[in-house]
CSV table of C-alpha atoms and ligand atoms in Angstrom, one decimal:
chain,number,residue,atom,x,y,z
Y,1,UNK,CA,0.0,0.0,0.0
Y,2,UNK,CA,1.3,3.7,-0.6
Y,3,UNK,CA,1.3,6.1,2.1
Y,4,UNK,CA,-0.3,8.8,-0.3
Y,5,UNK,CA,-3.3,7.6,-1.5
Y,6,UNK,CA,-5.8,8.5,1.4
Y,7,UNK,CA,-8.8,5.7,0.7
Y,8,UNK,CA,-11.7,4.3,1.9
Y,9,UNK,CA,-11.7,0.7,3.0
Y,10,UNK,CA,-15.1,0.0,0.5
Y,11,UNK,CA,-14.5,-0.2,-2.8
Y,12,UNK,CA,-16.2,2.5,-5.0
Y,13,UNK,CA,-19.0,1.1,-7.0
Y,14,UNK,CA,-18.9,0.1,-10.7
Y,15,UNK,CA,-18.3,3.0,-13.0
Y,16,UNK,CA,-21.4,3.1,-15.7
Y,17,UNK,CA,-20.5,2.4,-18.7
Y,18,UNK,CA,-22.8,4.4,-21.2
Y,19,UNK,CA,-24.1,2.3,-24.6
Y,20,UNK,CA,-22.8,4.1,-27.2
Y,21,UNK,CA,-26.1,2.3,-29.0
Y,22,UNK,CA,-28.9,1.8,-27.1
Y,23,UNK,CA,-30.4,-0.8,-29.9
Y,24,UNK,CA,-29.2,-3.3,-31.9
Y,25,UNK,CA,-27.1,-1.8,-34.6
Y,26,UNK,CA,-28.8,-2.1,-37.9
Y,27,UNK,CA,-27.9,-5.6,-39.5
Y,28,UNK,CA,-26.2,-7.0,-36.2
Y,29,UNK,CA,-27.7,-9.9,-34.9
Y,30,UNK,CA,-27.1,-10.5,-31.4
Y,31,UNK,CA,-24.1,-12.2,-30.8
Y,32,UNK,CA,-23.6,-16.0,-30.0
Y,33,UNK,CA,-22.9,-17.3,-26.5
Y,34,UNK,CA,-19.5,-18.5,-27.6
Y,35,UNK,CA,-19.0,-15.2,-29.5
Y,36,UNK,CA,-19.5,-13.3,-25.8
Y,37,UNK,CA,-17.5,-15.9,-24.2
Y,38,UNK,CA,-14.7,-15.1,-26.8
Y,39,UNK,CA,-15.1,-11.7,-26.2
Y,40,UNK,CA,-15.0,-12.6,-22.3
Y,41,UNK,CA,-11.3,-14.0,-22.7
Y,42,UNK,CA,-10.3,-10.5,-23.1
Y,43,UNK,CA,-11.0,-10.0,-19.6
Y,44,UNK,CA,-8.1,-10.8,-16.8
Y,45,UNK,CA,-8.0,-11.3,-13.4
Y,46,UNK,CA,-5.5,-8.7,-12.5
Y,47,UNK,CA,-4.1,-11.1,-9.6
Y,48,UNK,CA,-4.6,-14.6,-11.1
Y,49,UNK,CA,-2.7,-13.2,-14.4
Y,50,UNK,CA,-5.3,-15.2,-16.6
Y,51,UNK,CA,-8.4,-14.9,-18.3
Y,52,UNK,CA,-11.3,-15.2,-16.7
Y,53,UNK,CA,-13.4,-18.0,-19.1
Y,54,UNK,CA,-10.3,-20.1,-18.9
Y,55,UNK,CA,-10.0,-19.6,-15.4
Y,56,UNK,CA,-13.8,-20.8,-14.8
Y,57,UNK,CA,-15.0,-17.9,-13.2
Y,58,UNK,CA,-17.6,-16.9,-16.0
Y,59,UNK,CA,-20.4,-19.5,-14.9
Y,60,UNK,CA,-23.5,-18.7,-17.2
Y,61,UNK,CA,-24.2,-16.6,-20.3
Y,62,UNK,CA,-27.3,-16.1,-21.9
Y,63,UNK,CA,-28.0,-13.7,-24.8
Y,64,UNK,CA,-31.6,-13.0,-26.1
Y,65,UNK,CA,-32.8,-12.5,-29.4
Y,66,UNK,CA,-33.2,-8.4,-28.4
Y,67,UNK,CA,-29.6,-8.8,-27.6
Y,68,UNK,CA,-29.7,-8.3,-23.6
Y,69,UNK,CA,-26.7,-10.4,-22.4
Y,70,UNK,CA,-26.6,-11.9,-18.9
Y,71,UNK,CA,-23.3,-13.3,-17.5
Y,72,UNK,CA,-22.7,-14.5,-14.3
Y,73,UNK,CA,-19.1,-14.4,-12.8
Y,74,UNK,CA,-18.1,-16.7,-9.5
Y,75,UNK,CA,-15.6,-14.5,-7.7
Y,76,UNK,CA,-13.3,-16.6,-5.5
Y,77,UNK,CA,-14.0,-14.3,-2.8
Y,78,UNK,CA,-17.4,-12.3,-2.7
Y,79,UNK,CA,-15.9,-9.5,-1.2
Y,80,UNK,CA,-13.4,-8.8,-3.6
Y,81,UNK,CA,-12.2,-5.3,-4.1
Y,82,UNK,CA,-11.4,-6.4,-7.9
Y,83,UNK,CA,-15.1,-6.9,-7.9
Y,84,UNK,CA,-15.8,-3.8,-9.4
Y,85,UNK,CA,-13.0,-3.3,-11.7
Y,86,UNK,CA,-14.0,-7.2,-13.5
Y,87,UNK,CA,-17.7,-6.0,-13.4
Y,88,UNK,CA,-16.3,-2.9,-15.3
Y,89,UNK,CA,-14.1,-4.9,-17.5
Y,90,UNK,CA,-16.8,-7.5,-18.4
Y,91,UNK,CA,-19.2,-4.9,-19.2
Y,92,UNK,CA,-17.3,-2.6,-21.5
Y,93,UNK,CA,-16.1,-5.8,-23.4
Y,94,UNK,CA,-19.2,-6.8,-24.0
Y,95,UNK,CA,-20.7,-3.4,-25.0
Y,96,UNK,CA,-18.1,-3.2,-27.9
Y,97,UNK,CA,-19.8,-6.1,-29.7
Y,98,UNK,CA,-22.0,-5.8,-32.8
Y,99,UNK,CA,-25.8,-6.4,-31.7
Y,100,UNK,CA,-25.6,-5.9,-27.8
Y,101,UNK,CA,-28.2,-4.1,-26.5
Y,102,UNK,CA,-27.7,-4.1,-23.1
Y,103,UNK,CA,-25.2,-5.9,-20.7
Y,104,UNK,CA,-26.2,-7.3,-16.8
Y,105,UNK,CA,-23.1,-8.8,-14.9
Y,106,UNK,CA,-24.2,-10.6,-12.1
Y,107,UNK,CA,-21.5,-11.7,-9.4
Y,108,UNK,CA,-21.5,-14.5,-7.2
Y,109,UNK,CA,-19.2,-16.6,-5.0
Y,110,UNK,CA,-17.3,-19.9,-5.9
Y,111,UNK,CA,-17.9,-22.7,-3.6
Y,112,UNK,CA,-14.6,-24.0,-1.9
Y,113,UNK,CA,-14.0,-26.6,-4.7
Y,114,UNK,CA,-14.1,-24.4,-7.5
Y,115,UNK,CA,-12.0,-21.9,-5.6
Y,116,UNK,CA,-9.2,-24.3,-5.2
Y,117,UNK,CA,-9.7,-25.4,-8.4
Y,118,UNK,CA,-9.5,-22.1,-9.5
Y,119,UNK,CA,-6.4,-21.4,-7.8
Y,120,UNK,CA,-4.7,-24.2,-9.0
Y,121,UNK,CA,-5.2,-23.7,-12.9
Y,122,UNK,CA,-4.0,-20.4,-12.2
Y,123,UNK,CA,-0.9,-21.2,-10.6
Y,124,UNK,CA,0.1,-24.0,-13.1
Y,125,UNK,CA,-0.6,-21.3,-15.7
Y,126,UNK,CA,1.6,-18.8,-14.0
Y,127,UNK,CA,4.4,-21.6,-14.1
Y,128,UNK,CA,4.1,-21.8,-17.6
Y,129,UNK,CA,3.8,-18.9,-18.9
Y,130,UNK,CA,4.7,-15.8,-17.3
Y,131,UNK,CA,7.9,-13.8,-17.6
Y,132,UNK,CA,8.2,-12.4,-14.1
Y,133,UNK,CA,8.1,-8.7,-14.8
Y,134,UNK,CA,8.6,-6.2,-11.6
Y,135,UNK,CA,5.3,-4.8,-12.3
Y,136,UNK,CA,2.8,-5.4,-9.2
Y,137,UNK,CA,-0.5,-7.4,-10.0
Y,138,UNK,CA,-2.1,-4.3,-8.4
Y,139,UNK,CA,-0.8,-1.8,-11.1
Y,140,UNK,CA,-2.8,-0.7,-13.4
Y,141,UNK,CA,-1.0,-0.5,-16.7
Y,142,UNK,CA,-2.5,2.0,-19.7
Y,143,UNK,CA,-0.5,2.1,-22.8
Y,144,UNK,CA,-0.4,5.3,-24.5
Y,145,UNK,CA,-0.5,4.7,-28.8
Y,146,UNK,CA,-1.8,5.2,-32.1
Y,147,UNK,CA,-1.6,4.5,-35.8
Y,148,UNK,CA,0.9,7.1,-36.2
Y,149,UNK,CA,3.7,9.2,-35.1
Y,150,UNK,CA,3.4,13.2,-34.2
Y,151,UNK,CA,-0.2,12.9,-33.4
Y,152,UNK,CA,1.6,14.1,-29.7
Y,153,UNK,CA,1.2,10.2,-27.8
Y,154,UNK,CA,4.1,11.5,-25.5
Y,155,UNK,CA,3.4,14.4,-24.9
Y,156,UNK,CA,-0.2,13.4,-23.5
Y,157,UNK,CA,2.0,10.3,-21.7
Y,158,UNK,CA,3.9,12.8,-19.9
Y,159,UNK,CA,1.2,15.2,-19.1
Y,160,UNK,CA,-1.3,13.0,-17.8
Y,161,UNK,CA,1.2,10.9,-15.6
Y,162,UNK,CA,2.2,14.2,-14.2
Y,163,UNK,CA,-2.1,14.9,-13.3
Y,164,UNK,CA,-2.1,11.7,-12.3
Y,165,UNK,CA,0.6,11.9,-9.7
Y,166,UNK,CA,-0.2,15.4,-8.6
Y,167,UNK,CA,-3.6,13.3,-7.1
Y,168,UNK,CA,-0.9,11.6,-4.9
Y,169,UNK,CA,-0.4,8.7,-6.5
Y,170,UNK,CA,2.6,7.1,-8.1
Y,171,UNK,CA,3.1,7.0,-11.6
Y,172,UNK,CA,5.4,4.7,-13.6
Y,173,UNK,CA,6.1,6.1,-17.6
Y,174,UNK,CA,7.8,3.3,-19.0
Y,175,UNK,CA,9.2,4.9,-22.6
Y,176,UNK,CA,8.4,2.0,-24.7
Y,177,UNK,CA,9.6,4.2,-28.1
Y,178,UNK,CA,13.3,2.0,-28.0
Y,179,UNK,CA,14.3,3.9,-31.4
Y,180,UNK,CA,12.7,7.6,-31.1
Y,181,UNK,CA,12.8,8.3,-27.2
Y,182,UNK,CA,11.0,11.3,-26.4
Y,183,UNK,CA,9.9,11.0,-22.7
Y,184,UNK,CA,13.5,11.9,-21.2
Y,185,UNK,CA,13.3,15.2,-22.9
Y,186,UNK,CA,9.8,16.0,-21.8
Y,187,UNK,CA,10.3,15.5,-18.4
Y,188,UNK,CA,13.8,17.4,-18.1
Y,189,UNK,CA,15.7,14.2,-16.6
Y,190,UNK,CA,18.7,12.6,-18.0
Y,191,UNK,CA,20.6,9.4,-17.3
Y,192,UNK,CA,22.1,7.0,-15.1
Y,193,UNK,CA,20.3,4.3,-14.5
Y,194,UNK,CA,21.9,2.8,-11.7
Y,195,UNK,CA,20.9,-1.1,-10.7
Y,196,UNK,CA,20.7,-2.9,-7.9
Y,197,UNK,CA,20.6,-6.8,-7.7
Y,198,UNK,CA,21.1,-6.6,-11.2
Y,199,UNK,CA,17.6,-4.7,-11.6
Y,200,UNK,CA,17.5,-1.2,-12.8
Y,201,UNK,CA,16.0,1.0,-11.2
Y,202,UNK,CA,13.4,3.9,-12.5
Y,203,UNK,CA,14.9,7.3,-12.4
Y,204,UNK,CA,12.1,9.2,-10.0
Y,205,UNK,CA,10.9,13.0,-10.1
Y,206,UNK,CA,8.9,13.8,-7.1
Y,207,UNK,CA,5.5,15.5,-8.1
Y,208,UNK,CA,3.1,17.3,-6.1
Y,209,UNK,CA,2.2,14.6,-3.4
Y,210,UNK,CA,3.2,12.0,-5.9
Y,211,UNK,CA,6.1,10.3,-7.6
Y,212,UNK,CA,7.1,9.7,-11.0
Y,213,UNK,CA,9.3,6.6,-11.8
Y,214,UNK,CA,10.9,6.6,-15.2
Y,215,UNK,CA,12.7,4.5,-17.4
Y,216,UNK,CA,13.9,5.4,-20.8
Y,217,UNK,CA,16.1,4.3,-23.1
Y,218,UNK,CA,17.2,7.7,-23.4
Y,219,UNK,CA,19.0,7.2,-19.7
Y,220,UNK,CA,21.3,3.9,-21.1
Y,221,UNK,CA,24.6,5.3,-22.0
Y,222,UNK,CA,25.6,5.3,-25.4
Y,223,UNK,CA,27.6,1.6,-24.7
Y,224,UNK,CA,25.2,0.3,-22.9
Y,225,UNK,CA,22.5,1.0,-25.8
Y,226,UNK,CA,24.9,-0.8,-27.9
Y,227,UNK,CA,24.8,-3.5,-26.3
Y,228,UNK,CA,20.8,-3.5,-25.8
Y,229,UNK,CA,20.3,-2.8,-29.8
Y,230,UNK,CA,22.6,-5.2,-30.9
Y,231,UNK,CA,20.5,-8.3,-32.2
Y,232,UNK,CA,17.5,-7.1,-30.0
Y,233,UNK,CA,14.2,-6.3,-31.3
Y,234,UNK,CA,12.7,-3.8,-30.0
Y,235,UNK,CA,9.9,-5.9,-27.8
Y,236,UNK,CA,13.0,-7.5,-26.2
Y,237,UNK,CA,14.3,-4.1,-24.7
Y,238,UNK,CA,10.7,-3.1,-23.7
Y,239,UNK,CA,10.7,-7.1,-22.2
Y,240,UNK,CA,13.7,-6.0,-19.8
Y,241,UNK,CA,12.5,-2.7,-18.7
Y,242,UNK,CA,9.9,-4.8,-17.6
Y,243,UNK,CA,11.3,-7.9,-16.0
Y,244,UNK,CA,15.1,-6.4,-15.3
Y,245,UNK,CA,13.8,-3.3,-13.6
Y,246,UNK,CA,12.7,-2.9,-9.9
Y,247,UNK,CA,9.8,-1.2,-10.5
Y,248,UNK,CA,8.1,-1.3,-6.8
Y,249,UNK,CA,4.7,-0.2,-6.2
Y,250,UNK,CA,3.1,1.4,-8.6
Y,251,UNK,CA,-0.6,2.6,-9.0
Y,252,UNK,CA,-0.9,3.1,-12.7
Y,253,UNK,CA,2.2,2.4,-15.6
Y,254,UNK,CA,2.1,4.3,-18.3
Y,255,UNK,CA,3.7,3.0,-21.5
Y,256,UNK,CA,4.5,5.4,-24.2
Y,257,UNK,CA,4.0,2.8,-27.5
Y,258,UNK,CA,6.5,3.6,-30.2
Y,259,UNK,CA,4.3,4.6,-33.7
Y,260,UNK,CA,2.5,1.7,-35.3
Y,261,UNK,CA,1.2,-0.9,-34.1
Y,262,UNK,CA,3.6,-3.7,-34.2
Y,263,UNK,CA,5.5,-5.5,-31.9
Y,264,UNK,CA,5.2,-4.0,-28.9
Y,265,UNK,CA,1.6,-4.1,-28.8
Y,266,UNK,CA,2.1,-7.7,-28.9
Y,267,UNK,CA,4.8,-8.1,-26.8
Y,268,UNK,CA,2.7,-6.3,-23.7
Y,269,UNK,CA,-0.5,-8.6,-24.6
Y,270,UNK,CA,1.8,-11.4,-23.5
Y,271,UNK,CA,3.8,-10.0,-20.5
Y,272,UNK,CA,1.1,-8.0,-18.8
Y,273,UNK,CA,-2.3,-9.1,-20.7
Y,274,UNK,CA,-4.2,-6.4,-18.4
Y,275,UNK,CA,-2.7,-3.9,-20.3
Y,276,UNK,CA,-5.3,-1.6,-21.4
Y,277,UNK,CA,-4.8,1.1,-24.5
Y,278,UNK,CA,-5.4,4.0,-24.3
Y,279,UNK,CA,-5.7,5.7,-28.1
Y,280,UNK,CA,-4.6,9.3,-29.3
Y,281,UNK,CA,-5.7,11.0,-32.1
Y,282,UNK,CA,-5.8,14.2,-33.7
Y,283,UNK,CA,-8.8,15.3,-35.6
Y,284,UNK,CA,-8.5,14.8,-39.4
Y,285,UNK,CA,-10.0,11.7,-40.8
Y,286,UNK,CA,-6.8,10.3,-41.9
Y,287,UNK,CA,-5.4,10.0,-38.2
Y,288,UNK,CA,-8.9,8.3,-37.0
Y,289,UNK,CA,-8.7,5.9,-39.8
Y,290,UNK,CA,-5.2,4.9,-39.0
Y,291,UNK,CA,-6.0,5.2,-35.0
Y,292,UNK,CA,-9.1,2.9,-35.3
Y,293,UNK,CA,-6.3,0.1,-37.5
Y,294,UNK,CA,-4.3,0.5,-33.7
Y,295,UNK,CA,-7.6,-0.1,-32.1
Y,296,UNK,CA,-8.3,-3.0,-34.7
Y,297,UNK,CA,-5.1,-4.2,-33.7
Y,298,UNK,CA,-5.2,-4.1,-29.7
Y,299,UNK,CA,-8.2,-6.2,-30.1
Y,300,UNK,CA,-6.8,-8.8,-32.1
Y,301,UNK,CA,-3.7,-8.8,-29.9
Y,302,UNK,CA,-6.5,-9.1,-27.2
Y,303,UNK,CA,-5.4,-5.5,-25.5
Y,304,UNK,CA,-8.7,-4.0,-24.0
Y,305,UNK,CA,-8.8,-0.6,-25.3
Y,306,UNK,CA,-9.9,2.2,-22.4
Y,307,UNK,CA,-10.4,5.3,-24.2
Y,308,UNK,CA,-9.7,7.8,-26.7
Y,309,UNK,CA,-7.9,10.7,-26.2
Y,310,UNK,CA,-8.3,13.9,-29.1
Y,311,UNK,CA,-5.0,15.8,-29.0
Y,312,UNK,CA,-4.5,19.1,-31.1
Y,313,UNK,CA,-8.2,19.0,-30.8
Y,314,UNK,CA,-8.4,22.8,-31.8
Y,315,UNK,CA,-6.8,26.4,-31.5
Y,316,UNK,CA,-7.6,29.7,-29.8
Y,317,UNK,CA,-5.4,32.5,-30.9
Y,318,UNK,CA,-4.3,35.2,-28.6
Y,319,UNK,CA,-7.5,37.4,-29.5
Y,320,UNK,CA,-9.5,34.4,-28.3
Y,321,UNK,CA,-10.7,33.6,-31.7
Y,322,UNK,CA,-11.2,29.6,-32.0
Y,323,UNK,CA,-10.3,27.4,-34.8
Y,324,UNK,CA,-11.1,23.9,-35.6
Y,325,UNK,CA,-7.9,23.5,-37.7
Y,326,UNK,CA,-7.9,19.8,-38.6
Y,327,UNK,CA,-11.7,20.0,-38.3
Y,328,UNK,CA,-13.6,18.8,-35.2
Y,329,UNK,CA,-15.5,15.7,-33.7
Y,330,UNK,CA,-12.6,13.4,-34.6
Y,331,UNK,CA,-11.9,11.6,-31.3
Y,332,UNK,CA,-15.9,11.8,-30.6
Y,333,UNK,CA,-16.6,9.9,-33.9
Y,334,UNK,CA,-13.8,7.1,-33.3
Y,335,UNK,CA,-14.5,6.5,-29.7
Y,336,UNK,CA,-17.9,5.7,-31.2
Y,337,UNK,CA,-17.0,3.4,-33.5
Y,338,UNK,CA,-14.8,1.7,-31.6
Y,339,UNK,CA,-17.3,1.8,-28.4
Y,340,UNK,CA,-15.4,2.9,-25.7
Y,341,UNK,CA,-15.4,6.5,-24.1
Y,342,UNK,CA,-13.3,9.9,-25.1
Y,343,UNK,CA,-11.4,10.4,-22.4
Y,344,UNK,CA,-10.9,14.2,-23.6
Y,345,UNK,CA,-9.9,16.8,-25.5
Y,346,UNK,CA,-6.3,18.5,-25.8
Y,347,UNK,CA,-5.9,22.4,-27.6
Y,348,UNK,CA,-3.7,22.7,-30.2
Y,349,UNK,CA,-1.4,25.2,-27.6
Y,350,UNK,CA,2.4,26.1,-28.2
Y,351,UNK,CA,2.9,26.2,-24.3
Y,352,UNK,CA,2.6,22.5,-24.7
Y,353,UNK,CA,5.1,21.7,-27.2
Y,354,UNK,CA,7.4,24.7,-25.2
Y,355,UNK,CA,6.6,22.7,-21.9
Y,356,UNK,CA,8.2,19.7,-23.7
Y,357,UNK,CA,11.1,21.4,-25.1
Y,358,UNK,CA,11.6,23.3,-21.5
Y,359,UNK,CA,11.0,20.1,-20.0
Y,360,UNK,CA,8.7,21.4,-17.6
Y,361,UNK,CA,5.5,19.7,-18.7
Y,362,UNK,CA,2.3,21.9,-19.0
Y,363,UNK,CA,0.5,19.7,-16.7
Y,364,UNK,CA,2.7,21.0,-13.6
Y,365,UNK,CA,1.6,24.2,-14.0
Y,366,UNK,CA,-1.9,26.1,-13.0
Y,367,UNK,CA,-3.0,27.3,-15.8
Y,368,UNK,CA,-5.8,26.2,-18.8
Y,369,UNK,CA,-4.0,23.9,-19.9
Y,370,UNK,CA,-2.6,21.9,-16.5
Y,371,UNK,CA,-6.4,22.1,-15.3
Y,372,UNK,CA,-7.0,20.3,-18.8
Y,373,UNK,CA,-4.7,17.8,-17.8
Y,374,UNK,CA,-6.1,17.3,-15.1
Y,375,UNK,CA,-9.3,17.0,-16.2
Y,376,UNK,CA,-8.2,13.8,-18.3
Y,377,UNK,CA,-6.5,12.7,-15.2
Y,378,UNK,CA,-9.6,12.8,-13.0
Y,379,UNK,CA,-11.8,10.8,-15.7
Y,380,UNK,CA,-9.5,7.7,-15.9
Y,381,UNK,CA,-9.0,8.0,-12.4
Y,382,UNK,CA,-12.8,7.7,-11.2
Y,383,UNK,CA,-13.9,6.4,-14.2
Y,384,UNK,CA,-12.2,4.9,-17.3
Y,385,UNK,CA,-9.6,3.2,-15.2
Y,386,UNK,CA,-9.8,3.3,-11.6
Y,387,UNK,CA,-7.0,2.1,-9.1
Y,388,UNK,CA,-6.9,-1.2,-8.3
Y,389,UNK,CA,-7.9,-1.8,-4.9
Y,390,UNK,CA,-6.9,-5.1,-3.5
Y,391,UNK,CA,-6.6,-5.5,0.0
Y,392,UNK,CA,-7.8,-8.8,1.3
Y,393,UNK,CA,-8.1,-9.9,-2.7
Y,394,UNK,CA,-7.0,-13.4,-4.2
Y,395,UNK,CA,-3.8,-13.2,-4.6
Y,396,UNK,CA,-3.1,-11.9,-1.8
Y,397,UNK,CA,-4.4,-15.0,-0.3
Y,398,UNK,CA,-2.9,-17.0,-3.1
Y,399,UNK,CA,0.2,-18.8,-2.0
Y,400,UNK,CA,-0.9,-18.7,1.8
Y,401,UNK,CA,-4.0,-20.3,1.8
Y,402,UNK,CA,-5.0,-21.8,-1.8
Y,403,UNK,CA,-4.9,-25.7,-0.4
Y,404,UNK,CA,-6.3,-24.8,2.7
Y,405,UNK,CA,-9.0,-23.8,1.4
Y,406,UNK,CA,-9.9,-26.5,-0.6
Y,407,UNK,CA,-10.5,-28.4,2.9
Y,408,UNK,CA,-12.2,-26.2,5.1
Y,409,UNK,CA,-15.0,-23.9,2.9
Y,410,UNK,CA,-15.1,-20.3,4.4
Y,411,UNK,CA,-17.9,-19.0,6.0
Y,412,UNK,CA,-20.4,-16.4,4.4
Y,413,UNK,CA,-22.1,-15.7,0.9
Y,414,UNK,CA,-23.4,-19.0,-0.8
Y,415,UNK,CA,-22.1,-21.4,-3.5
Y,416,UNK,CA,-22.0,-19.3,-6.8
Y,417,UNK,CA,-24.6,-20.7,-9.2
R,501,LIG,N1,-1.6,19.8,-28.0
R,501,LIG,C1,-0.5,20.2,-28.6
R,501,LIG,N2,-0.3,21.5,-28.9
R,501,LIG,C2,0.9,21.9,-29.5
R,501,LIG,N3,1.9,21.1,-29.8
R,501,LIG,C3,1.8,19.8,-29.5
R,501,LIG,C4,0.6,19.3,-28.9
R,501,LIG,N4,0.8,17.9,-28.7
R,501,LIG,C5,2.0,17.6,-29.2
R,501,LIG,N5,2.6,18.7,-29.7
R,501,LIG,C6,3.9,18.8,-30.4
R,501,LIG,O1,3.8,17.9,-31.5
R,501,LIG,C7,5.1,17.3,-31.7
R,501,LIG,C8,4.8,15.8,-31.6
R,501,LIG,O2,4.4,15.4,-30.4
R,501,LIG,P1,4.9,14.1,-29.6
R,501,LIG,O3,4.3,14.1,-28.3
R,501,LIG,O4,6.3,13.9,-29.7
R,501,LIG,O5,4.1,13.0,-30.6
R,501,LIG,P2,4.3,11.4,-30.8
R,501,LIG,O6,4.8,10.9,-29.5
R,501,LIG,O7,2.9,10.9,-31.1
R,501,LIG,O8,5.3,11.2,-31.9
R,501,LIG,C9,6.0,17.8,-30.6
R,501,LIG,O9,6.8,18.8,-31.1
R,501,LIG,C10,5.0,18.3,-29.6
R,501,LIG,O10,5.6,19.3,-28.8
R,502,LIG,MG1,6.6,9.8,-29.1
């Protein structure tokens, strides 16, 4: 737990998720029960590191012919403060598909046997597969992309883990652009990464009541570079300032994708599947086009996508006079399409790209612009991505008590049905 987040012991309730649609799309018949359960595999545990149809925890789905899905979901513990963060996740998955009308999630409680048998699937998937990275199961991770380069992915990265931190909370900006690191810059830090025990350890800038940790390829000395670029593809450096970097607690990562939509992508679907993306775009239909490929893309890779974000979304001149340059309604129209909400809206403003240049992201300031910033901040905070809460959760319980409880059945709620 981090000493500077001051919250409340209940976990806030669900976030609504608005239907972009109300009805069944024209021409979409409802979807299939296995379609929703495909869908559903998009959908991780945060702690058990796995899906949560393989896992067993999705117990019942039923889809009618208006298109009203009903799933039920066993939680291994009814009290779960994940509860509402897989209720969220379930529910925004499932909105995203052609011919849902409406979604219900109801939750219930595994019985004892089908926790343990939970448990155990999950820890002889976590032997197989995952690379340990250092990033806690209680991070939330948001990776920062889109079709294209200069549509301004870092400096919205920077910006918003600076709001994000300035609400007390500690912010990892993992510079995930091997070949055209920007983030260094932005932030006005430069290099030495020192490591200890072999891991690296994130350069930190203190913010407000809240922390930045950074890593960047920008603060590798020129040898060391070398050494990382020879034979490496770029997922492979990203892969080791995951797993060869002490990361500690974190509340949210943010990754600052390279342009395209390539490896990377790919590479963080498979080493942290919670990864969510988060999508920039600027205005003119070309950019939404390409963005909504990256968001074509994330699904494929199975990376939820949590937002849009409209950058250079207009101008206002010194004599206040406002101009849609590139047009207007972009990041609107493609968080539509793609289902899934706009996070907000950032000006076209030179003190943003001077911020960068100075170092001294707009975001710290208190101006328009930082309370813009903050704005965005504020939305994924309380709504589009909340903080994991997880005291008392699964795996916290995990590895102490997972064959215990096979034996001796806890008391409370009632088998899950
Ligand atoms: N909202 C904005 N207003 C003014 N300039 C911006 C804005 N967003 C980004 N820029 C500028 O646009 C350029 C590209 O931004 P950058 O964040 O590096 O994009 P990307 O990471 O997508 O390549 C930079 O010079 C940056 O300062
Ligand atoms: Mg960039």
């Amino acid at each position: 737990m981090l000493p500077s987040r001051g919250r409340t012991a209940d976990p806030a309730p669900p976030p609504t998720i608005p239907l972009v649609d109300s009805a069944p799309r024209d021409g979409d018949d409802p979807p299939s029960e296995a379609d929703v359960r495909e869908a559903l595999r998009a959908v991780i545990d945060p702690e058990l590191g796995d899906n949560i149809v393989d896992l067993g925890m999705v117990t019942g789905v039923s889809v009618s012919e208006a298109g009203a899905v009903q799933v039920s979901v066993a939680l291994t513990i009814a009290g779960c403060p994940l509860r509402g963060q897989l209720e969220h996740d379930v529910t925004t998955r499932l909105v995203g598909l052609a011919g849902v009308a409406s979604v219900e999630v109801r939750m219930g409680e595994m019985d004892a046997a089908a926790r343990s048998e939970v448990m155990g699937r999950a820890r002889w998937k976590a032997r197989q597969n995952a690379p340990e990275t250092g990033i806690d199961a209680t991070t939330r991770i948001l990776a920062v992309g889109s079709g294209k380069g200069g549509v301004g992915k870092s400096s919205v990265t920077v910006n918003l883990a600076v709001a994000l931190a300035r609400r007390g909370l500690t912010i990892g900006v993992l510079d995930a652009d091997i070949w055209g690191f920007s983030v260094p810059r932005l932030l006005g830090m430069e290099g030495g990464i020192e490591a200890r025990k072999g891991k690296m350890i994130p350069l930190e800038r203190p913010v407000g009541a809240g922390l930045l940790k950074v890593l960047s390829m920008g603060f590798l000395a020129d040898e060391d570079r070398a050494i990382m670029w020879r034979g490496l593809v770029l997922n492979r450096a990203v892969q080791q300032f995951l797993e060869d970097a002490e990361w500690g607690p974190l509340d949210y990562l943010l990754v600052d994708l390279p342009p395209g939509t390539g490896d990377v992508q790919m590479g963080l679907a498979r080493m942290l599947p919670r990864t969510e993306l988060l999508i920039v775009t600027t205005p003119p239909v070309a950019a939404q086009k390409v963005a909504s490929r990256a968001a074509d893309m994330a699904r494929r890779g199975y990376l939820r996508v949590a937002g849009v974000i409209e950058n250079m979304s207009d101008f206002t001149c010194e004599h206040g006079a406002n101009y849609k340059l590139f047009g207007s309604g972009g990041g609107d129209r493609l968080a539509r399409e793609i289902g899934v909400p706009l996070v907000g809206s950032v000006p076209i403003h030179p003190d943003i790209a001077a911020g960068g240049d100075a170092g001294a992201p707009v975001a710290l300031g208190d101006g328009e612009l930082a309370e813009i910033f903050s704005e965005l901040a504020r939305v994924i905070a309380e709504e589009v991505a909340p903080v994991i809460e997880t005291s008392g959760c699964t795996a916290r319980i995990l590895d102490r008590v997972a064959e215990a409880v096979a034996a001796e059945p806890l008391a409370g709620g009632p088998p899950a049905n």
